[in-house]
mmCIF file of C-alpha atoms and ligand atoms in Angstrom:
data_model
loop_
_atom_site.group_PDB
_atom_site.id
_atom_site.type_symbol
_atom_site.label_atom_id
_atom_site.label_comp_id
_atom_site.label_asym_id
_atom_site.label_seq_id
_atom_site.Cartn_x
_atom_site.Cartn_y
_atom_site.Cartn_z
ATOM 1 C CA MET A 1 0.000 0.000 0.000
ATOM 2 C CA LYS A 2 1.058 3.568 -0.620
ATOM 3 C CA ILE A 3 0.215 6.028 2.143
ATOM 4 C CA LEU A 4 0.401 9.822 2.128
ATOM 5 C CA VAL A 5 1.107 11.270 5.582
ATOM 6 C CA THR A 6 0.601 15.058 5.644
ATOM 7 C CA GLY A 7 2.029 17.153 8.483
ATOM 8 C CA ALA A 8 4.675 14.433 8.735
ATOM 9 C CA ALA A 9 7.433 16.677 10.094
ATOM 10 C CA GLY A 10 5.363 17.738 13.100
ATOM 11 C CA PHE A 11 4.996 16.070 16.492
ATOM 12 C CA ILE A 12 2.404 13.350 15.891
ATOM 13 C CA GLY A 13 3.047 13.039 12.150
ATOM 14 C CA SER A 14 6.728 12.159 12.645
ATOM 15 C CA ASN A 15 5.923 9.624 15.366
ATOM 16 C CA PHE A 16 3.326 8.139 13.007
ATOM 17 C CA VAL A 17 5.794 7.802 10.108
ATOM 18 C CA TYR A 18 8.202 5.814 12.331
ATOM 19 C CA GLN A 19 5.376 3.629 13.572
ATOM 20 C CA GLN A 20 4.121 2.875 10.035
ATOM 21 C CA LEU A 21 7.574 1.979 8.707
ATOM 22 C CA GLU A 22 8.134 -0.311 11.664
ATOM 23 C CA ASP A 23 4.727 -1.989 11.850
ATOM 24 C CA HIS A 24 4.056 -2.198 8.081
ATOM 25 C CA PRO A 25 7.464 -2.715 6.457
ATOM 26 C CA SER A 26 5.971 -3.524 3.039
ATOM 27 C CA ASP A 27 4.017 -0.249 2.784
ATOM 28 C CA GLN A 28 5.375 2.887 1.156
ATOM 29 C CA ILE A 29 5.192 6.171 3.025
ATOM 30 C CA ILE A 30 5.209 9.553 1.322
ATOM 31 C CA ALA A 31 5.739 12.156 4.047
ATOM 32 C CA LEU A 32 4.471 15.631 3.156
ATOM 33 C CA ASP A 33 4.985 18.862 5.056
ATOM 34 C CA SER A 34 5.289 22.557 4.218
ATOM 35 C CA LEU A 35 7.744 22.945 7.139
ATOM 36 C CA THR A 36 6.133 25.761 9.093
ATOM 37 C CA TYR A 37 7.700 26.822 12.427
ATOM 38 C CA ALA A 38 6.250 23.576 13.864
ATOM 39 C CA GLY A 39 7.629 21.261 11.197
ATOM 40 C CA ASN A 40 11.218 20.062 11.456
ATOM 41 C CA LEU A 41 12.751 17.739 8.888
ATOM 42 C CA LYS A 42 15.251 16.588 11.537
ATOM 43 C CA ASN A 43 12.310 14.831 13.235
ATOM 44 C CA LEU A 44 12.389 12.394 10.316
ATOM 45 C CA ASP A 45 16.167 11.902 10.168
ATOM 46 C CA GLY A 46 15.851 8.363 11.511
ATOM 47 C CA CYS A 47 14.028 7.119 8.409
ATOM 48 C CA LYS A 48 15.637 9.134 5.634
ATOM 49 C CA ASN A 49 17.542 6.099 4.329
ATOM 50 C CA ASN A 50 14.555 3.768 4.383
ATOM 51 C CA PRO A 51 13.721 2.825 0.750
ATOM 52 C CA ASN A 52 10.005 2.820 1.593
ATOM 53 C CA TYR A 53 10.121 6.465 2.719
ATOM 54 C CA LYS A 54 10.141 9.685 0.736
ATOM 55 C CA PHE A 55 9.697 13.333 1.820
ATOM 56 C CA VAL A 56 7.996 16.068 -0.223
ATOM 57 C CA LYS A 57 7.776 19.739 0.754
ATOM 58 C CA ILE A 58 4.302 20.900 -0.295
ATOM 59 C CA ASP A 59 1.667 23.112 1.291
ATOM 60 C CA ILE A 60 -1.715 21.355 1.511
ATOM 61 C CA ARG A 61 -3.367 24.611 0.355
ATOM 62 C CA ASP A 62 -1.439 24.453 -2.931
ATOM 63 C CA ARG A 63 -4.034 22.710 -5.109
ATOM 64 C CA GLU A 64 -1.881 22.451 -8.210
ATOM 65 C CA SER A 65 1.065 20.812 -6.451
ATOM 66 C CA ILE A 66 -1.208 18.511 -4.470
ATOM 67 C CA TYR A 67 -3.005 17.355 -7.637
ATOM 68 C CA ARG A 68 0.342 16.742 -9.362
ATOM 69 C CA LEU A 69 1.534 14.652 -6.428
ATOM 70 C CA PHE A 70 -1.674 12.599 -6.281
ATOM 71 C CA ASP A 71 -1.536 12.047 -10.046
ATOM 72 C CA GLU A 72 2.066 10.787 -9.840
ATOM 73 C CA GLU A 73 1.782 8.640 -6.726
ATOM 74 C CA CYS A 74 -1.694 6.969 -6.767
ATOM 75 C CA PHE A 75 -2.167 6.787 -2.982
ATOM 76 C CA ASP A 76 -4.266 4.091 -1.344
ATOM 77 C CA ILE A 77 -4.625 5.999 1.933
ATOM 78 C CA VAL A 78 -4.281 9.680 2.815
ATOM 79 C CA VAL A 79 -3.903 10.544 6.498
ATOM 80 C CA ASN A 80 -4.009 14.235 7.309
ATOM 81 C CA PHE A 81 -2.055 15.522 10.309
ATOM 82 C CA ALA A 82 -1.178 18.867 8.678
ATOM 83 C CA ALA A 83 -2.617 21.700 10.720
ATOM 84 C CA GLU A 84 -1.961 24.802 12.701
ATOM 85 C CA SER A 85 -2.256 23.198 16.102
ATOM 86 C CA HIS A 86 -1.652 25.623 18.970
ATOM 87 C CA VAL A 87 -4.673 27.179 20.719
ATOM 88 C CA ASP A 88 -2.745 30.225 22.007
ATOM 89 C CA ARG A 89 -1.552 31.096 18.497
ATOM 90 C CA SER A 90 -5.112 30.735 17.180
ATOM 91 C CA ILE A 91 -6.217 33.366 19.695
ATOM 92 C CA GLU A 92 -3.533 35.754 18.397
ATOM 93 C CA ASN A 93 -4.048 35.050 14.679
ATOM 94 C CA PRO A 94 -7.072 32.958 13.661
ATOM 95 C CA GLN A 95 -6.786 33.409 9.887
ATOM 96 C CA ILE A 96 -3.999 30.927 9.144
ATOM 97 C CA PHE A 97 -5.941 28.320 11.139
ATOM 98 C CA LEU A 98 -8.933 28.698 8.835
ATOM 99 C CA GLU A 99 -6.738 28.571 5.748
ATOM 100 C CA THR A 100 -4.766 25.449 6.598
ATOM 101 C CA ASN A 101 -7.201 23.553 8.785
ATOM 102 C CA ILE A 102 -10.269 24.055 6.581
ATOM 103 C CA LEU A 103 -9.213 25.051 3.057
ATOM 104 C CA GLY A 104 -6.228 22.681 3.107
ATOM 105 C CA VAL A 105 -8.538 19.801 4.045
ATOM 106 C CA ASN A 106 -10.817 20.786 1.163
ATOM 107 C CA VAL A 107 -7.884 20.477 -1.283
ATOM 108 C CA LEU A 108 -6.838 17.070 0.106
ATOM 109 C CA MET A 109 -10.385 15.700 -0.151
ATOM 110 C CA ASP A 110 -10.889 17.016 -3.693
ATOM 111 C CA ALA A 111 -7.612 15.352 -4.684
ATOM 112 C CA SER A 112 -8.631 12.120 -2.931
ATOM 113 C CA LEU A 113 -11.870 12.001 -4.938
ATOM 114 C CA LYS A 114 -10.258 13.008 -8.236
ATOM 115 C CA TYR A 115 -7.433 10.459 -8.010
ATOM 116 C CA GLY A 116 -9.377 7.544 -6.526
ATOM 117 C CA VAL A 117 -7.861 7.385 -3.021
ATOM 118 C CA LYS A 118 -9.410 4.406 -1.197
ATOM 119 C CA ARG A 119 -9.484 5.966 2.287
ATOM 120 C CA TYR A 120 -9.111 9.553 3.549
ATOM 121 C CA HIS A 121 -8.419 9.803 7.277
ATOM 122 C CA GLN A 122 -8.828 13.111 9.078
ATOM 123 C CA VAL A 123 -6.878 13.492 12.323
ATOM 124 C CA SER A 124 -9.121 15.612 14.504
ATOM 125 C CA THR A 125 -9.253 16.493 18.186
ATOM 126 C CA ASP A 126 -11.525 16.144 21.206
ATOM 127 C CA GLU A 127 -11.449 19.960 21.393
ATOM 128 C CA VAL A 128 -14.236 20.042 18.761
ATOM 129 C CA TYR A 129 -16.647 19.037 21.557
ATOM 130 C CA GLY A 130 -15.862 22.120 23.664
ATOM 131 C CA ASP A 131 -15.332 21.386 27.349
ATOM 132 C CA LEU A 132 -16.889 19.554 30.287
ATOM 133 C CA PRO A 133 -17.535 20.978 33.773
ATOM 134 C CA LEU A 134 -14.910 20.309 36.435
ATOM 135 C CA ASP A 135 -17.491 19.089 38.953
ATOM 136 C CA ARG A 136 -19.099 16.399 36.760
ATOM 137 C CA LYS A 137 -16.543 13.579 36.650
ATOM 138 C CA ASP A 138 -19.282 11.288 35.312
ATOM 139 C CA LEU A 139 -19.447 13.129 31.965
ATOM 140 C CA PHE A 140 -17.315 12.154 28.948
ATOM 141 C CA PHE A 141 -17.184 13.067 25.258
ATOM 142 C CA THR A 142 -18.718 10.377 23.051
ATOM 143 C CA GLU A 143 -18.859 10.387 19.251
ATOM 144 C CA THR A 144 -22.411 11.772 19.436
ATOM 145 C CA THR A 145 -21.592 14.699 21.738
ATOM 146 C CA PRO A 146 -22.544 17.881 19.821
ATOM 147 C CA LEU A 147 -19.712 19.946 18.355
ATOM 148 C CA HIS A 148 -19.251 23.066 20.474
ATOM 149 C CA ALA A 149 -15.821 24.535 19.788
ATOM 150 C CA SER A 150 -14.330 27.231 22.058
ATOM 151 C CA SER A 151 -11.200 28.537 20.306
ATOM 152 C CA PRO A 152 -10.460 29.511 16.707
ATOM 153 C CA TYR A 153 -8.260 26.376 16.609
ATOM 154 C CA SER A 154 -11.024 24.015 17.706
ATOM 155 C CA ALA A 155 -13.590 25.815 15.520
ATOM 156 C CA SER A 156 -11.355 25.282 12.492
ATOM 157 C CA LYS A 157 -10.948 21.586 13.332
ATOM 158 C CA ALA A 158 -14.709 21.200 13.871
ATOM 159 C CA SER A 159 -15.327 22.905 10.519
ATOM 160 C CA ALA A 160 -13.007 20.426 8.834
ATOM 161 C CA ASP A 161 -14.827 17.511 10.469
ATOM 162 C CA LEU A 162 -18.161 18.811 9.169
ATOM 163 C CA LEU A 163 -16.681 19.185 5.709
ATOM 164 C CA VAL A 164 -15.325 15.615 5.755
ATOM 165 C CA GLN A 165 -18.754 14.312 6.747
ATOM 166 C CA ALA A 166 -20.388 16.407 4.011
ATOM 167 C CA TYR A 167 -17.963 14.960 1.418
ATOM 168 C CA HIS A 168 -18.861 11.493 2.620
ATOM 169 C CA ARG A 169 -22.595 12.094 2.282
ATOM 170 C CA THR A 170 -22.536 14.175 -0.931
ATOM 171 C CA PHE A 171 -19.642 12.699 -2.923
ATOM 172 C CA ASP A 172 -19.305 9.281 -1.293
ATOM 173 C CA LEU A 173 -15.764 10.049 -0.062
ATOM 174 C CA ASN A 174 -14.473 6.976 1.754
ATOM 175 C CA CYS A 175 -13.319 8.472 5.048
ATOM 176 C CA THR A 176 -12.810 8.160 8.778
ATOM 177 C CA ILE A 177 -12.250 10.765 11.495
ATOM 178 C CA SER A 178 -10.407 10.313 14.799
ATOM 179 C CA ARG A 179 -10.840 12.714 17.715
ATOM 180 C CA CYS A 180 -8.043 12.315 20.214
ATOM 181 C CA SER A 181 -7.276 13.880 23.572
ATOM 182 C CA ASN A 182 -3.987 15.667 24.441
ATOM 183 C CA ASN A 183 -0.854 13.853 23.332
ATOM 184 C CA TYR A 184 2.605 13.882 24.887
ATOM 185 C CA GLY A 185 5.890 12.255 23.887
ATOM 186 C CA PRO A 186 9.024 12.814 21.766
ATOM 187 C CA TYR A 187 9.294 15.621 19.177
ATOM 188 C CA GLN A 188 6.541 17.822 20.647
ATOM 189 C CA PHE A 189 7.292 21.478 19.990
ATOM 190 C CA PRO A 190 7.931 23.378 23.275
ATOM 191 C CA GLU A 191 4.990 25.722 22.825
ATOM 192 C CA LYS A 192 2.651 23.002 24.163
ATOM 193 C CA MET A 193 2.393 22.622 27.909
ATOM 194 C CA ILE A 194 4.438 19.505 28.689
ATOM 195 C CA PRO A 195 7.583 20.224 26.616
ATOM 196 C CA LEU A 196 7.408 23.934 27.501
ATOM 197 C CA MET A 197 7.383 23.136 31.222
ATOM 198 C CA ILE A 198 10.225 20.616 30.847
ATOM 199 C CA HIS A 199 12.294 23.139 28.893
ATOM 200 C CA ASN A 200 11.692 25.951 31.403
ATOM 201 C CA ALA A 201 12.359 23.754 34.413
ATOM 202 C CA LEU A 202 15.662 22.578 32.931
ATOM 203 C CA ASN A 203 16.705 26.184 32.403
ATOM 204 C CA ASP A 204 15.368 27.496 35.739
ATOM 205 C CA ILE A 205 12.887 29.748 33.909
ATOM 206 C CA PRO A 206 9.511 30.303 35.692
ATOM 207 C CA LEU A 207 6.799 27.803 34.713
ATOM 208 C CA PRO A 208 3.761 29.830 33.496
ATOM 209 C CA VAL A 209 0.619 28.052 34.719
ATOM 210 C CA TYR A 210 -2.569 29.602 33.320
ATOM 211 C CA GLY A 211 -5.217 30.661 35.839
ATOM 212 C CA GLN A 212 -5.126 28.406 38.891
ATOM 213 C CA GLY A 213 -3.811 25.316 37.111
ATOM 214 C CA ILE A 214 -7.066 23.448 37.729
ATOM 215 C CA ASN A 215 -7.977 22.797 34.088
ATOM 216 C CA VAL A 216 -8.030 19.106 33.293
ATOM 217 C CA ARG A 217 -6.648 17.332 30.212
ATOM 218 C CA ASP A 218 -6.871 13.629 29.307
ATOM 219 C CA TRP A 219 -3.240 12.764 28.437
ATOM 220 C CA LEU A 220 -2.360 10.018 25.968
ATOM 221 C CA HIS A 221 1.109 8.926 24.851
ATOM 222 C CA VAL A 222 1.630 9.722 21.168
ATOM 223 C CA ARG A 223 2.493 6.038 20.501
ATOM 224 C CA ASP A 224 -0.990 5.000 21.572
ATOM 225 C CA HIS A 225 -2.560 7.692 19.374
ATOM 226 C CA CYS A 226 -0.531 6.463 16.372
ATOM 227 C CA LYS A 227 -1.665 2.866 16.954
ATOM 228 C CA ALA A 228 -5.274 4.038 17.112
ATOM 229 C CA ILE A 229 -4.998 5.958 13.821
ATOM 230 C CA ASP A 230 -3.315 2.969 12.193
ATOM 231 C CA LEU A 231 -6.271 0.762 13.156
ATOM 232 C CA ILE A 232 -8.931 3.307 12.201
ATOM 233 C CA MET A 233 -7.532 4.183 8.775
ATOM 234 C CA ARG A 234 -7.063 0.519 7.843
ATOM 235 C CA LYS A 235 -10.018 -1.144 9.547
ATOM 236 C CA GLY A 236 -12.427 1.586 10.677
ATOM 237 C CA ARG A 237 -15.889 1.751 9.141
ATOM 238 C CA ASN A 238 -16.394 4.149 6.247
ATOM 239 C CA GLY A 239 -17.852 7.501 7.345
ATOM 240 C CA GLU A 240 -17.356 6.860 11.065
ATOM 241 C CA VAL A 241 -15.906 8.995 13.848
ATOM 242 C CA TYR A 242 -13.764 7.341 16.556
ATOM 243 C CA ASN A 243 -12.844 9.018 19.841
ATOM 244 C CA VAL A 244 -9.361 8.211 21.174
ATOM 245 C CA GLY A 245 -8.373 8.726 24.813
ATOM 246 C CA GLY A 246 -7.006 6.846 27.757
ATOM 247 C CA HIS A 247 -9.031 7.820 30.839
ATOM 248 C CA ASN A 248 -6.004 9.632 32.134
ATOM 249 C CA GLU A 249 -7.257 12.948 33.449
ATOM 250 C CA LYS A 250 -4.854 15.269 35.230
ATOM 251 C CA ALA A 251 -5.121 18.862 36.386
ATOM 252 C CA ASN A 252 -2.388 21.001 34.803
ATOM 253 C CA ILE A 253 -0.813 21.816 38.161
ATOM 254 C CA GLU A 254 -0.453 18.103 38.886
ATOM 255 C CA VAL A 255 1.434 17.552 35.607
ATOM 256 C CA VAL A 256 3.677 20.551 36.300
ATOM 257 C CA ARG A 257 4.514 19.258 39.790
ATOM 258 C CA THR A 258 5.334 15.808 38.360
ATOM 259 C CA ILE A 259 7.780 17.415 35.904
ATOM 260 C CA LEU A 260 9.468 19.513 38.599
ATOM 261 C CA LYS A 261 9.815 16.505 40.887
ATOM 262 C CA ALA A 262 11.281 14.321 38.131
ATOM 263 C CA LEU A 263 13.881 16.997 37.367
ATOM 264 C CA GLY A 264 14.673 17.690 41.035
ATOM 265 C CA LYS A 265 13.542 21.330 40.691
ATOM 266 C CA ASP A 266 11.794 23.478 43.277
ATOM 267 C CA GLU A 267 8.063 24.255 43.118
ATOM 268 C CA SER A 268 8.917 27.926 43.611
ATOM 269 C CA LEU A 269 9.494 27.974 39.837
ATOM 270 C CA ILE A 270 5.701 27.734 39.363
ATOM 271 C CA THR A 271 4.217 31.100 38.359
ATOM 272 C CA PHE A 272 0.471 31.551 38.006
ATOM 273 C CA VAL A 273 -0.207 33.832 35.039
ATOM 274 C CA THR A 274 -3.274 35.405 33.395
ATOM 275 C CA ASP A 275 -5.635 32.723 32.184
ATOM 276 C CA ARG A 276 -6.069 31.822 28.488
ATOM 277 C CA LYS A 277 -9.105 33.504 26.897
ATOM 278 C CA GLY A 278 -12.028 31.063 26.672
ATOM 279 C CA HIS A 279 -9.917 28.420 28.459
ATOM 280 C CA ASP A 280 -11.595 24.990 28.214
ATOM 281 C CA LEU A 281 -12.066 23.519 31.688
ATOM 282 C CA ARG A 282 -11.941 19.781 31.175
ATOM 283 C CA TYR A 283 -11.534 17.296 28.332
ATOM 284 C CA ALA A 284 -12.348 13.631 28.893
ATOM 285 C CA ILE A 285 -12.870 10.958 26.247
ATOM 286 C CA ASP A 286 -15.045 7.892 26.315
ATOM 287 C CA PRO A 287 -13.022 5.451 24.131
ATOM 288 C CA GLN A 288 -15.583 2.619 24.233
ATOM 289 C CA LYS A 289 -16.332 2.596 20.500
ATOM 290 C CA ILE A 290 -12.740 2.147 19.316
ATOM 291 C CA HIS A 291 -12.196 -0.497 21.982
ATOM 292 C CA ALA A 292 -15.318 -2.452 21.060
ATOM 293 C CA GLU A 293 -14.936 -2.208 17.266
ATOM 294 C CA LEU A 294 -11.185 -2.261 16.770
ATOM 295 C CA GLY A 295 -9.836 -3.700 20.018
ATOM 296 C CA TRP A 296 -7.734 -0.606 20.787
ATOM 297 C CA LEU A 297 -6.577 0.114 24.321
ATOM 298 C CA PRO A 298 -3.809 2.467 25.442
ATOM 299 C CA GLU A 299 -0.618 0.656 26.392
ATOM 300 C CA THR A 300 1.494 3.358 28.045
ATOM 301 C CA ARG A 301 0.650 4.379 31.604
ATOM 302 C CA PHE A 302 1.098 8.119 32.200
ATOM 303 C CA GLU A 303 3.373 7.527 35.193
ATOM 304 C CA GLU A 304 5.904 5.739 32.959
ATOM 305 C CA GLY A 305 5.194 7.700 29.759
ATOM 306 C CA ILE A 306 5.903 11.069 31.373
ATOM 307 C CA GLN A 307 9.227 9.884 32.856
ATOM 308 C CA GLU A 308 10.233 8.458 29.481
ATOM 309 C CA THR A 309 9.270 11.737 27.786
ATOM 310 C CA ILE A 310 11.262 13.842 30.266
ATOM 311 C CA GLN A 311 14.241 11.566 29.637
ATOM 312 C CA TRP A 312 13.807 12.013 25.868
ATOM 313 C CA TYR A 313 14.035 15.803 26.260
ATOM 314 C CA LEU A 314 17.104 15.398 28.488
ATOM 315 C CA ASP A 315 18.719 13.187 25.852
ATOM 316 C CA HIS A 316 17.835 15.514 22.962
ATOM 317 C CA GLN A 317 19.078 18.889 24.190
ATOM 318 C CA GLU A 318 20.451 19.657 20.737
ATOM 319 C CA TRP A 319 17.004 19.230 19.199
ATOM 320 C CA VAL A 320 15.489 21.457 21.882
ATOM 321 C CA ASP A 321 18.199 24.096 21.442
ATOM 322 C CA GLU A 322 17.610 24.158 17.722
ATOM 323 C CA VAL A 323 13.820 24.506 17.856
ATOM 324 C CA THR A 324 13.981 27.123 20.608
ATOM 325 C CA SER A 325 16.474 29.353 18.820
ATOM 326 C CA GLY A 326 15.470 32.258 16.552
ATOM 327 C CA ASP A 327 11.719 32.855 16.267
ATOM 328 C CA TYR A 328 10.897 30.891 19.414
ATOM 329 C CA GLN A 329 12.405 33.580 21.669
ATOM 330 C CA LYS A 330 10.266 36.224 19.983
ATOM 331 C CA TYR A 331 7.160 34.035 20.325
ATOM 332 C CA TYR A 332 7.899 33.453 24.020
ATOM 333 C CA GLU A 333 8.346 37.152 24.695
ATOM 334 C CA GLU A 334 5.109 38.052 22.900
ATOM 335 C CA MET A 335 3.054 35.287 24.518
ATOM 336 C CA TYR A 336 4.420 35.439 28.059
ATOM 337 C CA GLY A 337 6.232 38.782 28.365
ATOM 338 C CA ASN A 338 3.325 40.771 29.832
ATOM 339 C CA ARG A 339 1.183 37.936 31.097
HETATM 340 P P1 NAD J 1 2.269 20.074 14.999
HETATM 341 O O1 NAD J 1 1.979 21.533 15.016
HETATM 342 O O2 NAD J 1 3.411 19.536 15.777
HETATM 343 O O3 NAD J 1 2.475 19.584 13.490
HETATM 344 C C1 NAD J 1 1.719 20.057 12.416
HETATM 345 C C2 NAD J 1 2.547 19.855 11.145
HETATM 346 O O4 NAD J 1 1.755 20.316 10.033
HETATM 347 C C3 NAD J 1 3.852 20.658 11.124
HETATM 348 O O5 NAD J 1 4.918 19.824 10.724
HETATM 349 C C4 NAD J 1 3.603 21.755 10.091
HETATM 350 O O6 NAD J 1 4.778 22.131 9.382
HETATM 351 C C5 NAD J 1 2.603 21.065 9.174
HETATM 352 N N1 NAD J 1 1.775 22.032 8.438
HETATM 353 C C6 NAD J 1 1.132 23.119 8.944
HETATM 354 N N2 NAD J 1 0.496 23.773 7.952
HETATM 355 C C7 NAD J 1 0.720 23.070 6.812
HETATM 356 C C8 NAD J 1 0.306 23.236 5.477
HETATM 357 N N3 NAD J 1 -0.467 24.270 5.100
HETATM 358 N N4 NAD J 1 0.708 22.319 4.555
HETATM 359 C C9 NAD J 1 1.501 21.278 4.908
HETATM 360 N N5 NAD J 1 1.927 21.070 6.165
HETATM 361 C C10 NAD J 1 1.538 21.968 7.113
HETATM 362 O O7 NAD J 1 0.903 19.377 15.438
HETATM 363 P P2 NAD J 1 0.631 17.955 16.112
HETATM 364 O O8 NAD J 1 0.528 18.140 17.564
HETATM 365 O O9 NAD J 1 1.575 16.948 15.551
HETATM 366 O O10 NAD J 1 -0.831 17.670 15.565
HETATM 367 C C11 NAD J 1 -1.050 16.941 14.371
HETATM 368 C C12 NAD J 1 -2.540 16.805 14.158
HETATM 369 O O11 NAD J 1 -3.137 16.129 15.251
HETATM 370 C C13 NAD J 1 -3.272 18.142 14.031
HETATM 371 O O12 NAD J 1 -4.245 18.021 13.006
HETATM 372 C C14 NAD J 1 -3.936 18.327 15.377
HETATM 373 O O13 NAD J 1 -5.116 19.077 15.258
HETATM 374 C C15 NAD J 1 -4.208 16.898 15.773
HETATM 375 N N6 NAD J 1 -4.246 16.610 17.227
HETATM 376 C C16 NAD J 1 -3.210 16.987 18.031
HETATM 377 C C17 NAD J 1 -3.251 16.669 19.385
HETATM 378 C C18 NAD J 1 -2.108 17.016 20.317
HETATM 379 O O14 NAD J 1 -2.229 16.838 21.526
HETATM 380 N N7 NAD J 1 -0.971 17.491 19.835
HETATM 381 C C19 NAD J 1 -4.351 15.985 19.911
HETATM 382 C C20 NAD J 1 -5.390 15.632 19.052
HETATM 383 C C21 NAD J 1 -5.324 15.938 17.717
HETATM 384 P P1 TYD J 2 -1.697 22.901 25.512
HETATM 385 O O1 TYD J 2 -0.509 22.003 25.599
HETATM 386 O O2 TYD J 2 -1.555 24.198 24.785
HETATM 387 O O3 TYD J 2 -2.870 22.024 24.889
HETATM 388 P P2 TYD J 2 -4.461 22.374 24.737
HETATM 389 O O4 TYD J 2 -4.695 23.787 25.024
HETATM 390 O O5 TYD J 2 -4.686 22.058 23.286
HETATM 391 O O6 TYD J 2 -5.157 21.446 25.658
HETATM 392 O O7 TYD J 2 -2.196 23.226 26.971
HETATM 393 C C1 TYD J 2 -2.559 22.201 27.869
HETATM 394 C C2 TYD J 2 -3.094 22.845 29.125
HETATM 395 O O8 TYD J 2 -2.036 23.567 29.772
HETATM 396 C C3 TYD J 2 -4.177 23.879 28.860
HETATM 397 O O9 TYD J 2 -5.148 23.793 29.891
HETATM 398 C C4 TYD J 2 -3.469 25.207 28.918
HETATM 399 C C5 TYD J 2 -2.345 24.944 29.921
HETATM 400 N N1 TYD J 2 -1.101 25.712 29.699
HETATM 401 C C6 TYD J 2 -0.528 26.431 30.750
HETATM 402 O O10 TYD J 2 -1.046 26.463 31.879
HETATM 403 N N2 TYD J 2 0.619 27.116 30.510
HETATM 404 C C7 TYD J 2 1.228 27.127 29.289
HETATM 405 O O11 TYD J 2 2.282 27.800 29.127
HETATM 406 C C8 TYD J 2 0.641 26.360 28.228
HETATM 407 C C9 TYD J 2 1.268 26.333 26.869
HETATM 408 C C10 TYD J 2 -0.521 25.673 28.487
#
């Protein structure tokens, strides 16, 4: 099989490429990315000599180049990770989120229809459901929970999901959608909470916790997310949505304390800063459907996964130094300078 992985130089995309090459050694992977600030070709260094792997630098909004690629390669499966993915950036500048996350998806689906792709998989997020109250631990997102996005990021992802479902109904696009909770693991850009806190703690920079640190996220190791997508895109039912999450809810402050403890740093580094606008309170996934239909269960316990992730960042200081040089300093100053 020939598989197009878009957004392949980002956090989850790069982990997914490694997982595909390892678990399906007879498949061919074409990794596509436009290499925005979040995309780093070094993330894919470990597979650059694999004969079943090829990288192409294309923007998913570039219809002409995408059509040419689809015409040349005849993909069996397209899996779309390419996106603007950071909520805080979407609050500062929503437009690029609409362009990539909605119009880019439109181009990929048109190409999939035109060139006879057998399965289009859209990587979505649990954030499309909005949030859950902190005091109702009995409530979880299911696949039938209404879409109720809070941020420009989640609204753009929800829009894409609606468009995928419309293409399924109107044009018979063979498709699946996965909606996963927060991921952590290697190669995550240090604008997201876990790698940002690790990076700051290592450098004795204050750890900026939004509001009171009581917001809850349902953390899943990126490896488990990749396994879920692998199952859904190959075996999931046409037109279906699958929620992916591991019943691993933690308040932000708890995660931050775990990181400080693991690194032997003092809690005095914690700094409570102005809350994020529209900050979602709690995400929590009910993963019953993917378990019942596809047999998926998470394999990495957070307690081990977080230690392993911290160790990865300790072992990859060069990678961290590279991605935090240049524009990152400017971003950090703008986002946190007056917070
Ligand atoms: P990321 O920001 O690390 O990676 C996104 C990648 O897409 C980058 O390599 C970037 O260069 C590329 N990209 C951006 N715009 C592009 C364009 N126009 N054309 C081609 N490539 C482009 O994000 P991530 O955390 O790896 O997320 C991947 C996907 O998974 C996203 O769709 C996101 O919404 C979804 N998701 C993420 C999480 C999470 O916790 N990180 C959870 C659930 C779902
Ligand atoms: P993030 O990693 O940006 O993921 P998302 O907003 O998509 O869930 O943030 C995770 C949680 O951590 C979220 O509740 C916001 C919070 N947070 C902080 O408290 N400080 C920070 O510097 C960042 C980036 C996030």
